[in-house]
mmCIF file of C-alpha atoms in Angstrom:
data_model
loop_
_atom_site.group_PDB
_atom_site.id
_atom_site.type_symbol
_atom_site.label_atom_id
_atom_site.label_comp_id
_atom_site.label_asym_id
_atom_site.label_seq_id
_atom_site.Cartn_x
_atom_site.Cartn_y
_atom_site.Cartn_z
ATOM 1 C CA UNK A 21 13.923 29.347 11.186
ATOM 2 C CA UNK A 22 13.161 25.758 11.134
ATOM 3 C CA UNK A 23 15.046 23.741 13.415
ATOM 4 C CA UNK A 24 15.466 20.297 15.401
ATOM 5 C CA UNK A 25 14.328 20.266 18.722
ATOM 6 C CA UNK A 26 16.316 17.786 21.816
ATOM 7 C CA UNK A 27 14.764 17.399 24.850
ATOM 8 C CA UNK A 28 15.739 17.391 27.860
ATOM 9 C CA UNK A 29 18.925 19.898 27.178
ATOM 10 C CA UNK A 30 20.392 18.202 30.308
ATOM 11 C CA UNK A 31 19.770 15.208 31.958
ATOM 12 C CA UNK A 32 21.746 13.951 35.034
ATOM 13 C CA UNK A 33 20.782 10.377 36.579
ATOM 14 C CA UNK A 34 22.258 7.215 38.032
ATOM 15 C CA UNK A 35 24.085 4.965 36.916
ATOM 16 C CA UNK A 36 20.788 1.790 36.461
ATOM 17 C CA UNK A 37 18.408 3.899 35.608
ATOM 18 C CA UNK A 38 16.331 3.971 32.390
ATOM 19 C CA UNK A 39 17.495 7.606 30.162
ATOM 20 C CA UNK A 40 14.667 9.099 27.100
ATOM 21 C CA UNK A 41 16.218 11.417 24.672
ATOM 22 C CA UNK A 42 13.747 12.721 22.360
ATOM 23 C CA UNK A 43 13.896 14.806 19.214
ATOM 24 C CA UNK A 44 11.683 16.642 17.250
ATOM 25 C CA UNK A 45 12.825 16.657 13.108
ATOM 26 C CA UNK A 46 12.725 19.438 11.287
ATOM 27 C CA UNK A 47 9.092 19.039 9.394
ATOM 28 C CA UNK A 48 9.463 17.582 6.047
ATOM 29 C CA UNK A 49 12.795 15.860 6.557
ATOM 30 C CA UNK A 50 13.212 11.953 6.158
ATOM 31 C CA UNK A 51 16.334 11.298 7.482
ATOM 32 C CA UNK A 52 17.253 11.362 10.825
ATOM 33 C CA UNK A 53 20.199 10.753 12.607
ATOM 34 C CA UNK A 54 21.570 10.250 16.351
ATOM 35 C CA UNK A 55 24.877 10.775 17.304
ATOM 36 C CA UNK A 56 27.117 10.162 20.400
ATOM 37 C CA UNK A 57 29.929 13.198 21.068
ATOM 38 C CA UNK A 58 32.644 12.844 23.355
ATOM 39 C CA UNK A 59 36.110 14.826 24.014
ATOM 40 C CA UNK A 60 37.666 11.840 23.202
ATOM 41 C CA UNK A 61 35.864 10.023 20.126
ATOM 42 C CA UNK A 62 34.861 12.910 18.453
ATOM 43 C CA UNK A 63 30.514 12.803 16.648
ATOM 44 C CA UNK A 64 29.851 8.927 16.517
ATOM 45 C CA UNK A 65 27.201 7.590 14.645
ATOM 46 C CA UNK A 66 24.531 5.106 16.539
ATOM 47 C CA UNK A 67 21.487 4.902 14.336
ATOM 48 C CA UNK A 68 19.856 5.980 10.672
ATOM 49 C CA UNK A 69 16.574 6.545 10.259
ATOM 50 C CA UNK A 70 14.782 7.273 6.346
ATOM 51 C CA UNK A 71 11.146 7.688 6.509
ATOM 52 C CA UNK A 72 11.197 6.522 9.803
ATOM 53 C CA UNK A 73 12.853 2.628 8.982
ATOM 54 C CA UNK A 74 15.924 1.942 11.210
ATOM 55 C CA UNK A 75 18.854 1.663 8.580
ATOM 56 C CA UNK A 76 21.684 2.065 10.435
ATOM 57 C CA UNK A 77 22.328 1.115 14.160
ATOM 58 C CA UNK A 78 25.190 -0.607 13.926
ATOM 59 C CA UNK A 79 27.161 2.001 15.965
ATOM 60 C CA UNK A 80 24.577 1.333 19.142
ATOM 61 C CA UNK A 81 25.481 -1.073 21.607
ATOM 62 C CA UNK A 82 22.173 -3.100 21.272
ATOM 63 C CA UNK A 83 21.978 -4.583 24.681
ATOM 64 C CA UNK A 84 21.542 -1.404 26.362
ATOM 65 C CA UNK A 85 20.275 1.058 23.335
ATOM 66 C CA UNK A 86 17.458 1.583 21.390
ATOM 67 C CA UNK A 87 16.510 4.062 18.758
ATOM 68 C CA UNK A 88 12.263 4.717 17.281
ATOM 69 C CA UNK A 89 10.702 6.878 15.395
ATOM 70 C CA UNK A 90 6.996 6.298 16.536
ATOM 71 C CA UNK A 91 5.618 9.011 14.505
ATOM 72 C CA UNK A 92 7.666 11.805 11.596
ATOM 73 C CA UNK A 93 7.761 13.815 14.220
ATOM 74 C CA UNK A 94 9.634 12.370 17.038
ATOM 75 C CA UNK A 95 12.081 10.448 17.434
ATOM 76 C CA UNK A 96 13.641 8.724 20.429
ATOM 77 C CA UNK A 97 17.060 7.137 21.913
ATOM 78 C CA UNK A 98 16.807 4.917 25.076
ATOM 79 C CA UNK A 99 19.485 3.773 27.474
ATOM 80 C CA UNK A 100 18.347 1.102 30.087
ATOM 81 C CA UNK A 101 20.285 0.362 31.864
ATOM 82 C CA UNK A 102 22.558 3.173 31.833
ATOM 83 C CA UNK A 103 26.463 3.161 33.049
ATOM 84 C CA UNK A 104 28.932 5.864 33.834
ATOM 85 C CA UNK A 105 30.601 5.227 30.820
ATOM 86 C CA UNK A 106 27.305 6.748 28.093
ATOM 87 C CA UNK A 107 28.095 10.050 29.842
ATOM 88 C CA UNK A 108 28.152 12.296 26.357
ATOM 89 C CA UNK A 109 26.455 14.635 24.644
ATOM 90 C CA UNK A 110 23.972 13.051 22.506
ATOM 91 C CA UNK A 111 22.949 14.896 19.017
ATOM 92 C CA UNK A 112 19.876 14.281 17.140
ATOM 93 C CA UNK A 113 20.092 15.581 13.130
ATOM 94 C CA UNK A 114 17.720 15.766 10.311
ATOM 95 C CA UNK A 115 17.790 15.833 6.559
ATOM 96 C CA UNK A 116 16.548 15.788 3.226
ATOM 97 C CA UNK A 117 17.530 12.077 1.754
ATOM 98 C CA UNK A 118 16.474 13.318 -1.981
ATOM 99 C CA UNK A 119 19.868 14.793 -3.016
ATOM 100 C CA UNK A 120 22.817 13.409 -0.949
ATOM 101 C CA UNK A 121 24.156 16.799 -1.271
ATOM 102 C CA UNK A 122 21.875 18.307 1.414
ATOM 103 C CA UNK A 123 22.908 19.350 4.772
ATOM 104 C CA UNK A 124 22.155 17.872 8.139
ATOM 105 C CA UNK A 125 20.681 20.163 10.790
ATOM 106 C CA UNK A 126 21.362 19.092 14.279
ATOM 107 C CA UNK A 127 19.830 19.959 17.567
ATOM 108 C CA UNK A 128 21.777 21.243 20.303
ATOM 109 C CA UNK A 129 21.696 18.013 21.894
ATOM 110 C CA UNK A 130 21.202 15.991 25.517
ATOM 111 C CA UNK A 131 23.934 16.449 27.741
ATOM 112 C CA UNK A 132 23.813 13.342 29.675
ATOM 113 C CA UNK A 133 25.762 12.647 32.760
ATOM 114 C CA UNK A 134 25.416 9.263 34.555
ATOM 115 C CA UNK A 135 26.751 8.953 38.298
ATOM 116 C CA UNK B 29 39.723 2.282 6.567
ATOM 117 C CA UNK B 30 37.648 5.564 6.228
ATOM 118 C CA UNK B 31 39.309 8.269 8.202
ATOM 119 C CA UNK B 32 38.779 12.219 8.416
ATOM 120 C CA UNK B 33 41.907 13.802 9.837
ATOM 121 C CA UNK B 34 41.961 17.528 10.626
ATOM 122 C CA UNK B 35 44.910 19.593 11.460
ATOM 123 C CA UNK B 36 46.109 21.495 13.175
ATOM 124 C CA UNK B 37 43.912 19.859 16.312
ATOM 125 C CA UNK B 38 43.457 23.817 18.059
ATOM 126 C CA UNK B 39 44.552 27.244 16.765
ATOM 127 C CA UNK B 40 44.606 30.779 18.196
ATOM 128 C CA UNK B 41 44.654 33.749 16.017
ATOM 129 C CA UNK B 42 44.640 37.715 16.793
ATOM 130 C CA UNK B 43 40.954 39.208 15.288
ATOM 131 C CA UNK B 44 40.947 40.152 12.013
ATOM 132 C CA UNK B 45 43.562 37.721 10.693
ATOM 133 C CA UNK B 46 43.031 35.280 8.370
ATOM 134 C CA UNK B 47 43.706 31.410 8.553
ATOM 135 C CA UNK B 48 43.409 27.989 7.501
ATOM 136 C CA UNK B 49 42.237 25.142 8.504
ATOM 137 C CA UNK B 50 43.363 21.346 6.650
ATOM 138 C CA UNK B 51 41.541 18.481 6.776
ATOM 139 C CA UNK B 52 43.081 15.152 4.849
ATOM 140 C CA UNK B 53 40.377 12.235 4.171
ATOM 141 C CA UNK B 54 40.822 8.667 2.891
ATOM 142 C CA UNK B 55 36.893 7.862 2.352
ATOM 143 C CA UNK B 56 36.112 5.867 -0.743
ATOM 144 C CA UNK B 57 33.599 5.863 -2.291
ATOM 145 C CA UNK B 58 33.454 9.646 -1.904
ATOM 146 C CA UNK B 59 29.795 11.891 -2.253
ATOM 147 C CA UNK B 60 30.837 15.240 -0.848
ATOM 148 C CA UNK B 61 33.051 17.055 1.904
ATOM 149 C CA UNK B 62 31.064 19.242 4.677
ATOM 150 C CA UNK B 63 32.295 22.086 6.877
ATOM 151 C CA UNK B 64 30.650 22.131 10.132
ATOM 152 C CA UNK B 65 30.917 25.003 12.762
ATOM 153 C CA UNK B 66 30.593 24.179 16.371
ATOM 154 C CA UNK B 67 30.154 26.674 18.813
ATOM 155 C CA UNK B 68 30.177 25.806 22.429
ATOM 156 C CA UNK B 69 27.420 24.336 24.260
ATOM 157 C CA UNK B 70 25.120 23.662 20.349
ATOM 158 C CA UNK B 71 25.080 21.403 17.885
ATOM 159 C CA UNK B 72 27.055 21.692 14.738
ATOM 160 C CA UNK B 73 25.672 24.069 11.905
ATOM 161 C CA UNK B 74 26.731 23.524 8.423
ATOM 162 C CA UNK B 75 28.962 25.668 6.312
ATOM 163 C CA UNK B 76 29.847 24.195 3.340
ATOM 164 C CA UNK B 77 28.981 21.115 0.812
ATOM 165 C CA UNK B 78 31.185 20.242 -1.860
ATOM 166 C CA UNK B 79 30.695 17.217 -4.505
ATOM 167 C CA UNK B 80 34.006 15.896 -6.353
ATOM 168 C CA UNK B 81 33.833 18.113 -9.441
ATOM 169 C CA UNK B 82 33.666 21.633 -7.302
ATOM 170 C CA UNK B 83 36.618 23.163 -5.717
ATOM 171 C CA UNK B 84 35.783 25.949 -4.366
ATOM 172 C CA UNK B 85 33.068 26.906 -2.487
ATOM 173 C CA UNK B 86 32.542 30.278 -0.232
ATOM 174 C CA UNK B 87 30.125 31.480 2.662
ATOM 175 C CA UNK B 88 30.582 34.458 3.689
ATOM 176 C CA UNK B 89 34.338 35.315 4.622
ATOM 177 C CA UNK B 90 34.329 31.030 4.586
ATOM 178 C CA UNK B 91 36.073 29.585 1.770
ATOM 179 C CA UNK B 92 36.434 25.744 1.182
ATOM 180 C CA UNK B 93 39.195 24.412 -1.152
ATOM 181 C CA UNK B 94 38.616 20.726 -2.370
ATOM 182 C CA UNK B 95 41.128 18.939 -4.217
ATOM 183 C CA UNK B 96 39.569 15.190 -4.703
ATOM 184 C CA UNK B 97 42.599 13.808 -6.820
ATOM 185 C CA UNK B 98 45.231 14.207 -3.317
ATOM 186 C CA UNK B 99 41.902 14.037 -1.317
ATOM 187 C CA UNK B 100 42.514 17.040 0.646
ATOM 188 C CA UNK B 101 40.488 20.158 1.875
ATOM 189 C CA UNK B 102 40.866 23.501 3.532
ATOM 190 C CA UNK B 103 38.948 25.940 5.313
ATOM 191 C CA UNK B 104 40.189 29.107 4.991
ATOM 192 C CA UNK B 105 38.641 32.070 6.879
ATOM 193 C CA UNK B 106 38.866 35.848 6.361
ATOM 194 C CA UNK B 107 39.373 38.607 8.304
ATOM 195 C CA UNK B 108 38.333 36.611 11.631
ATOM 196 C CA UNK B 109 36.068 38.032 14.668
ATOM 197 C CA UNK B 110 35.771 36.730 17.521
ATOM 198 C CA UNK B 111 32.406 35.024 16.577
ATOM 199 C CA UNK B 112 34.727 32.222 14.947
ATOM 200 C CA UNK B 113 35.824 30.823 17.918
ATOM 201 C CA UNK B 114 34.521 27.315 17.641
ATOM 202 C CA UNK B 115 35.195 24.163 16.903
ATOM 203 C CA UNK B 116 35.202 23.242 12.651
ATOM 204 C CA UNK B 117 34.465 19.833 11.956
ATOM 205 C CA UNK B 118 35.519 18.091 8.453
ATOM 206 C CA UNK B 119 32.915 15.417 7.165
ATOM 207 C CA UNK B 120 32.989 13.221 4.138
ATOM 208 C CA UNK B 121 29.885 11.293 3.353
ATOM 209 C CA UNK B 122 31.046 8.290 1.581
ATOM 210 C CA UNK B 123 29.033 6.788 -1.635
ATOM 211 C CA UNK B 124 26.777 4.074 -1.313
ATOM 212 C CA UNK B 125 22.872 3.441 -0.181
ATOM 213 C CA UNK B 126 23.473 4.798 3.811
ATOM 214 C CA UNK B 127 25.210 7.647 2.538
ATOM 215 C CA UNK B 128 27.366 7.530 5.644
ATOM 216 C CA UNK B 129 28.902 10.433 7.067
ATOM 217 C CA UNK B 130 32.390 10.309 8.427
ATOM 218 C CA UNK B 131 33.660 12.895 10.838
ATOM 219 C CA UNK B 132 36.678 14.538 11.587
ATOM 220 C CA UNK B 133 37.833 15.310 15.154
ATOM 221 C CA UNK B 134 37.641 18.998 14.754
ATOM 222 C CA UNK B 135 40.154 22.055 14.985
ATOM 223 C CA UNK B 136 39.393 24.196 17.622
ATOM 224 C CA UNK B 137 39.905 27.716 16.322
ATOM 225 C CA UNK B 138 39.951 30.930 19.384
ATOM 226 C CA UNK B 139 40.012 34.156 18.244
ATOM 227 C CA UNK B 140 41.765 37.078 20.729
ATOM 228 C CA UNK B 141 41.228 40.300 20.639
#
């Protein structure tokens, strides 16, 4: 089974520091996603990638966050400098932009904790 | 404003019984509504996509109910095991070039032996 690959699956650091979230889309999929979920907020959109242009980061607080896709395989979320308060589990997704009607597939995501 | 709003928030059921879960939206334009299943500890996996004209769609002892005129949708599931015990998540992708998805909070479903 084809699937979407986060790494690290944990990640625990302090509160400064620089964070890399990476994700590897399922192969053939243009659209990728990264979302933010919390107990409180619920699965909250940061940034929209299709065919690897940035569409959609208007949910990412830009002084701190940044979202690439370097290549159609990876993509990647950055936090510098990170604060107690980005402590979340962060989900990466992928997709198939040609029908709207297609799923998203999501990784299991980066359970970050920031001290 | 676009809102997803799922009731009730967390449910327990006995194994083997049925239920169902609502999920009211207010997204316009409107593409599709998605069932997600969340188990603990993974990411959500999808269930169900359904575009205005369908309302109905099943998968496996899953079926989703759509009615797009009182924008309302439920999840209904059959004969539950304890497998089901996870979190179901209610998305609407509204129309437009992003295509942007809009989430529901989730009901927590546990299922007792």
């Amino acid at each position: 089974d084809a699937r979407v690959t986060q790494t690290p699956r944990h990640k625990v650091t302090e509160m400064g520091q620089e964070v890399t979230m990476r994700c590897q889309p399922i192969l053939g999929h243009n659209t990728v996603f990264w979302y933010r979920q919390t107990m409180m907020q619920g699965l909250e959109l940061l940034a929209y990638f299709r065919n690897r242009a940035p569409l959609d980061d208007s949910g990412m607080p830009k002084d701190r966050f940044s979202a690439e896709m370097p290549d159609a395989t990876l993509a990647t979320l950055k936090i510098q400098p990170s604060e107690p308060r980005d402590s979340a589990v962060y989900f990466c997704a992928s997709g198939l932009d040609s029908s709207y009607n297609s799923p998203l597939h999501f990784g299991n995501g980066t359970r970050l904790t920031v001290t | 404003k676009n809102q997803v709003e799922q009731s009730p928030q967390s449910l327990i059921i006995l194994e083997g019984k049925n239920c169902t879960l609502q999920c009211n939206y207010t997204v316009s334009p409107f593409s599709n509504l998605r069932w997600y299943k969340q188990d603990t500890g993974r990411g959500p996996v999808s269930l169900t996509i359904m575009t205005f004209s369908e309302n109905t769609k099943s998968n496996g002892r899953y079926t989703a109910t759509l009615d797009a005129d009182t924008k309302q949708s439920s999840l209904h599931i059959t004969a539950s095991q304890l497998s089901d015990s996870a979190s179901y998540i209610c998305v609407v992708a509204g129309g437009g070039a992003t295509n942007k998805l809009i989430f529901g909070t989730g009901t927590l479903l546990a299922v007792q032996p």
